Amino acid sequence: MTDTTTSETTPVRIERDGDVAVVVLEHPPLNLFDASVFDAIEQVADELVRLTDPADPARARAVLVEARGRVVSGGVDVTVFRDIAEGPEPAERGADLWRRLLRVAQTFEDLPVPTVFAAHGLTLTAAFELALACDVLLAAEKASFGLVEIVVGLTPSMGGPQRLAERAGSARAKEFVFTGERYPAAVLERWNVVNRVLPDEGFAEAARAYAHQVAAGPTVAHAATKQLVTTAVRQGARAADDLVPDVSGALFATEDLRGAVASFLTDGPGKATYSGR
């Protein structure tokens, strides 16, 4: 059963599908990121923090980002950039925009549950940068991706280049941005940017099933995994080691661990179910 948390008239909304909070981008015809989308996605990011609060027993245990329509997004509405560049104090106003959007990306990235981005088609600029802030990027065979800001004299500034570098390496990230080319899903899977390429037919259902699969896991342990991996990538393995006693030690106090251990000893591996607590 699906519960709509935010109004269907907004270009970005949250629908609740059981343990999964589904973020829906629907702003036809091309799902362009304009002022209304920027405002809506800020509100959605704040709402996701509330919906995934570990203190809430009914919290969402995974987040899935999907788009409706022929493409995921054709990028940013260029009139946004024009209005900043031609208005007063353009450098300051541009910096304010990037601060807002980086906060959105970081909020998605820091959610204490697995986040999954489902790309069924063309995914450009801000939408791709949001995808890179998610834990898992699923792509349909026909999907393609680009950071094409060079066509308006910009560099991607919603966190895309640095997060692309984390996945694919600095040389690939620079090439991606310098050329402004569009890359197919299969190439980005080879570059370790896309986690899985799935068949076009049934893609939306497969992505939804994947999100439910990770939502059914030990949610507190997943949060620990996210913290350890992010720390290792950005600060090194030894920095992650330093966190292990606290973040992993605390798992022994969770209902999920105690129940899974009992299930393992009684029924064997793979039979445990998890409550997220």
mmCIF file with all atom_site columns, N, CA, C and O in Angstrom, residues 21 47-56 59-63 110-113 219:
data_model
loop_
_atom_site.group_PDB
_atom_site.id
_atom_site.type_symbol
_atom_site.label_atom_id
_atom_site.label_alt_id
_atom_site.label_comp_id
_atom_site.label_asym_id
_atom_site.label_entity_id
_atom_site.label_seq_id
_atom_site.pdbx_PDB_ins_code
_atom_site.Cartn_x
_atom_site.Cartn_y
_atom_site.Cartn_z
_atom_site.occupancy
_atom_site.B_iso_or_equiv
_atom_site.pdbx_formal_charge
_atom_site.auth_seq_id
_atom_site.auth_comp_id
_atom_site.auth_asym_id
_atom_site.auth_atom_id
_atom_site.pdbx_PDB_model_num
ATOM 1  N N  . ALA A 1 21  ? 10.765 4.710  1.835  1.00 0.00 ? 21  ALA A N  1
ATOM 2  C CA . ALA A 1 21  ? 10.331 6.056  1.481  1.00 0.00 ? 21  ALA A CA 1
ATOM 3  C C  . ALA A 1 21  ? 10.759 6.301  0.036  1.00 0.00 ? 21  ALA A C  1
ATOM 4  O O  . ALA A 1 21  ? 11.959 6.260  -0.279 1.00 0.00 ? 21  ALA A O  1
ATOM 5  N N  . GLU A 1 47  ? 12.349 16.283 5.240  1.00 0.00 ? 47  GLU A N  1
ATOM 6  C CA . GLU A 1 47  ? 11.335 15.302 5.624  1.00 0.00 ? 47  GLU A CA 1
ATOM 7  C C  . GLU A 1 47  ? 11.935 13.904 5.752  1.00 0.00 ? 47  GLU A C  1
ATOM 8  O O  . GLU A 1 47  ? 11.549 13.122 6.634  1.00 0.00 ? 47  GLU A O  1
ATOM 9  N N  . LEU A 1 48  ? 12.912 13.587 4.896  1.00 0.00 ? 48  LEU A N  1
ATOM 10 C CA . LEU A 1 48  ? 13.544 12.270 4.981  1.00 0.00 ? 48  LEU A CA 1
ATOM 11 C C  . LEU A 1 48  ? 14.300 12.092 6.293  1.00 0.00 ? 48  LEU A C  1
ATOM 12 O O  . LEU A 1 48  ? 14.349 10.986 6.844  1.00 0.00 ? 48  LEU A O  1
ATOM 13 N N  . VAL A 1 49  ? 14.896 13.159 6.783  1.00 0.00 ? 49  VAL A N  1
ATOM 14 C CA . VAL A 1 49  ? 15.569 13.079 8.081  1.00 0.00 ? 49  VAL A CA 1
ATOM 15 C C  . VAL A 1 49  ? 14.567 12.662 9.152  1.00 0.00 ? 49  VAL A C  1
ATOM 16 O O  . VAL A 1 49  ? 14.851 11.805 10.001 1.00 0.00 ? 49  VAL A O  1
ATOM 17 N N  . ARG A 1 50  ? 13.374 13.246 9.104  1.00 0.00 ? 50  ARG A N  1
ATOM 18 C CA . ARG A 1 50  ? 12.342 12.892 10.080 1.00 0.00 ? 50  ARG A CA 1
ATOM 19 C C  . ARG A 1 50  ? 11.858 11.460 9.867  1.00 0.00 ? 50  ARG A C  1
ATOM 20 O O  . ARG A 1 50  ? 11.690 10.698 10.836 1.00 0.00 ? 50  ARG A O  1
ATOM 21 N N  . LEU A 1 51  ? 11.632 11.084 8.610  1.00 0.00 ? 51  LEU A N  1
ATOM 22 C CA . LEU A 1 51  ? 11.077 9.767  8.317  1.00 0.00 ? 51  LEU A CA 1
ATOM 23 C C  . LEU A 1 51  ? 12.032 8.624  8.637  1.00 0.00 ? 51  LEU A C  1
ATOM 24 O O  . LEU A 1 51  ? 11.593 7.482  8.809  1.00 0.00 ? 51  LEU A O  1
ATOM 25 N N  . THR A 1 52  ? 13.333 8.895  8.671  1.00 0.00 ? 52  THR A N  1
ATOM 26 C CA . THR A 1 52  ? 14.320 7.838  8.937  1.00 0.00 ? 52  THR A CA 1
ATOM 27 C C  . THR A 1 52  ? 14.918 7.942  10.334 1.00 0.00 ? 52  THR A C  1
ATOM 28 O O  . THR A 1 52  ? 15.921 7.283  10.624 1.00 0.00 ? 52  THR A O  1
ATOM 29 N N  . ASP A 1 53  ? 14.310 8.726  11.187 1.00 0.00 ? 53  ASP A N  1
ATOM 30 C CA . ASP A 1 53  ? 14.810 8.916  12.547 1.00 0.00 ? 53  ASP A CA 1
ATOM 31 C C  . ASP A 1 53  ? 14.855 7.577  13.282 1.00 0.00 ? 53  ASP A C  1
ATOM 32 O O  . ASP A 1 53  ? 13.823 6.911  13.435 1.00 0.00 ? 53  ASP A O  1
ATOM 33 N N  . PRO A 1 54  ? 16.029 7.157  13.751 1.00 0.00 ? 54  PRO A N  1
ATOM 34 C CA . PRO A 1 54  ? 16.126 5.858  14.437 1.00 0.00 ? 54  PRO A CA 1
ATOM 35 C C  . PRO A 1 54  ? 15.244 5.748  15.671 1.00 0.00 ? 54  PRO A C  1
ATOM 36 O O  . PRO A 1 54  ? 14.918 4.635  16.093 1.00 0.00 ? 54  PRO A O  1
ATOM 37 N N  . ALA A 1 55  ? 14.843 6.870  16.242 1.00 0.00 ? 55  ALA A N  1
ATOM 38 C CA . ALA A 1 55  ? 13.997 6.821  17.439 1.00 0.00 ? 55  ALA A CA 1
ATOM 39 C C  . ALA A 1 55  ? 12.549 6.505  17.117 1.00 0.00 ? 55  ALA A C  1
ATOM 40 O O  . ALA A 1 55  ? 11.761 6.208  18.030 1.00 0.00 ? 55  ALA A O  1
ATOM 41 N N  . ASP A 1 56  ? 12.169 6.565  15.848 1.00 0.00 ? 56  ASP A N  1
ATOM 42 C CA . ASP A 1 56  ? 10.788 6.322  15.431 1.00 0.00 ? 56  ASP A CA 1
ATOM 43 C C  . ASP A 1 56  ? 10.636 4.849  15.058 1.00 0.00 ? 56  ASP A C  1
ATOM 44 O O  . ASP A 1 56  ? 11.228 4.382  14.082 1.00 0.00 ? 56  ASP A O  1
ATOM 45 N N  . ARG A 1 59  ? 9.757  4.163  11.404 1.00 0.00 ? 59  ARG A N  1
ATOM 46 C CA . ARG A 1 59  ? 10.561 4.897  10.434 1.00 0.00 ? 59  ARG A CA 1
ATOM 47 C C  . ARG A 1 59  ? 10.747 4.109  9.138  1.00 0.00 ? 59  ARG A C  1
ATOM 48 O O  . ARG A 1 59  ? 10.642 2.873  9.107  1.00 0.00 ? 59  ARG A O  1
ATOM 49 N N  . ALA A 1 60  ? 11.042 4.841  8.073  1.00 0.00 ? 60  ALA A N  1
ATOM 50 C CA . ALA A 1 60  ? 11.437 4.202  6.819  1.00 0.00 ? 60  ALA A CA 1
ATOM 51 C C  . ALA A 1 60  ? 12.816 3.586  6.998  1.00 0.00 ? 60  ALA A C  1
ATOM 52 O O  . ALA A 1 60  ? 13.698 4.171  7.636  1.00 0.00 ? 60  ALA A O  1
ATOM 53 N N  . ARG A 1 61  ? 13.014 2.416  6.414  1.00 0.00 ? 61  ARG A N  1
ATOM 54 C CA . ARG A 1 61  ? 14.280 1.697  6.579  1.00 0.00 ? 61  ARG A CA 1
ATOM 55 C C  . ARG A 1 61  ? 15.110 1.680  5.300  1.00 0.00 ? 61  ARG A C  1
ATOM 56 O O  . ARG A 1 61  ? 16.181 1.066  5.258  1.00 0.00 ? 61  ARG A O  1
ATOM 57 N N  . ALA A 1 62  ? 14.638 2.347  4.269  1.00 0.00 ? 62  ALA A N  1
ATOM 58 C CA . ALA A 1 62  ? 15.404 2.567  3.038  1.00 0.00 ? 62  ALA A CA 1
ATOM 59 C C  . ALA A 1 62  ? 14.733 3.705  2.290  1.00 0.00 ? 62  ALA A C  1
ATOM 60 O O  . ALA A 1 62  ? 13.558 4.008  2.513  1.00 0.00 ? 62  ALA A O  1
ATOM 61 N N  . VAL A 1 63  ? 15.502 4.332  1.410  1.00 0.00 ? 63  VAL A N  1
ATOM 62 C CA . VAL A 1 63  ? 14.994 5.403  0.558  1.00 0.00 ? 63  VAL A CA 1
ATOM 63 C C  . VAL A 1 63  ? 15.262 5.023  -0.890 1.00 0.00 ? 63  VAL A C  1
ATOM 64 O O  . VAL A 1 63  ? 16.371 4.591  -1.229 1.00 0.00 ? 63  VAL A O  1
ATOM 65 N N  . ASP A 1 110 ? 23.894 11.409 4.241  1.00 0.00 ? 110 ASP A N  1
ATOM 66 C CA . ASP A 1 110 ? 24.038 11.114 5.663  1.00 0.00 ? 110 ASP A CA 1
ATOM 67 C C  . ASP A 1 110 ? 22.837 10.391 6.270  1.00 0.00 ? 110 ASP A C  1
ATOM 68 O O  . ASP A 1 110 ? 22.845 10.107 7.475  1.00 0.00 ? 110 ASP A O  1
ATOM 69 N N  . LEU A 1 111 ? 21.814 10.096 5.498  1.00 0.00 ? 111 LEU A N  1
ATOM 70 C CA . LEU A 1 111 ? 20.658 9.399  6.058  1.00 0.00 ? 111 LEU A CA 1
ATOM 71 C C  . LEU A 1 111 ? 21.096 8.063  6.662  1.00 0.00 ? 111 LEU A C  1
ATOM 72 O O  . LEU A 1 111 ? 21.929 7.357  6.086  1.00 0.00 ? 111 LEU A O  1
ATOM 73 N N  . PRO A 1 112 ? 20.537 7.676  7.804  1.00 0.00 ? 112 PRO A N  1
ATOM 74 C CA . PRO A 1 112 ? 20.992 6.468  8.498  1.00 0.00 ? 112 PRO A CA 1
ATOM 75 C C  . PRO A 1 112 ? 20.373 5.181  7.972  1.00 0.00 ? 112 PRO A C  1
ATOM 76 O O  . PRO A 1 112 ? 20.245 4.197  8.717  1.00 0.00 ? 112 PRO A O  1
ATOM 77 N N  . VAL A 1 113 ? 19.988 5.186  6.690  1.00 0.00 ? 113 VAL A N  1
ATOM 78 C CA . VAL A 1 113 ? 19.421 3.998  6.050  1.00 0.00 ? 113 VAL A CA 1
ATOM 79 C C  . VAL A 1 113 ? 19.989 3.906  4.638  1.00 0.00 ? 113 VAL A C  1
ATOM 80 O O  . VAL A 1 113 ? 20.486 4.906  4.097  1.00 0.00 ? 113 VAL A O  1
ATOM 81 N N  . THR A 1 219 ? 18.840 -2.663 9.909  1.00 0.00 ? 219 THR A N  1
ATOM 82 C CA . THR A 1 219 ? 18.967 -1.249 9.578  1.00 0.00 ? 219 THR A CA 1
ATOM 83 C C  . THR A 1 219 ? 20.079 -0.555 10.364 1.00 0.00 ? 219 THR A C  1
ATOM 84 O O  . THR A 1 219 ? 20.808 0.281  9.818  1.00 0.00 ? 219 THR A O  1
#
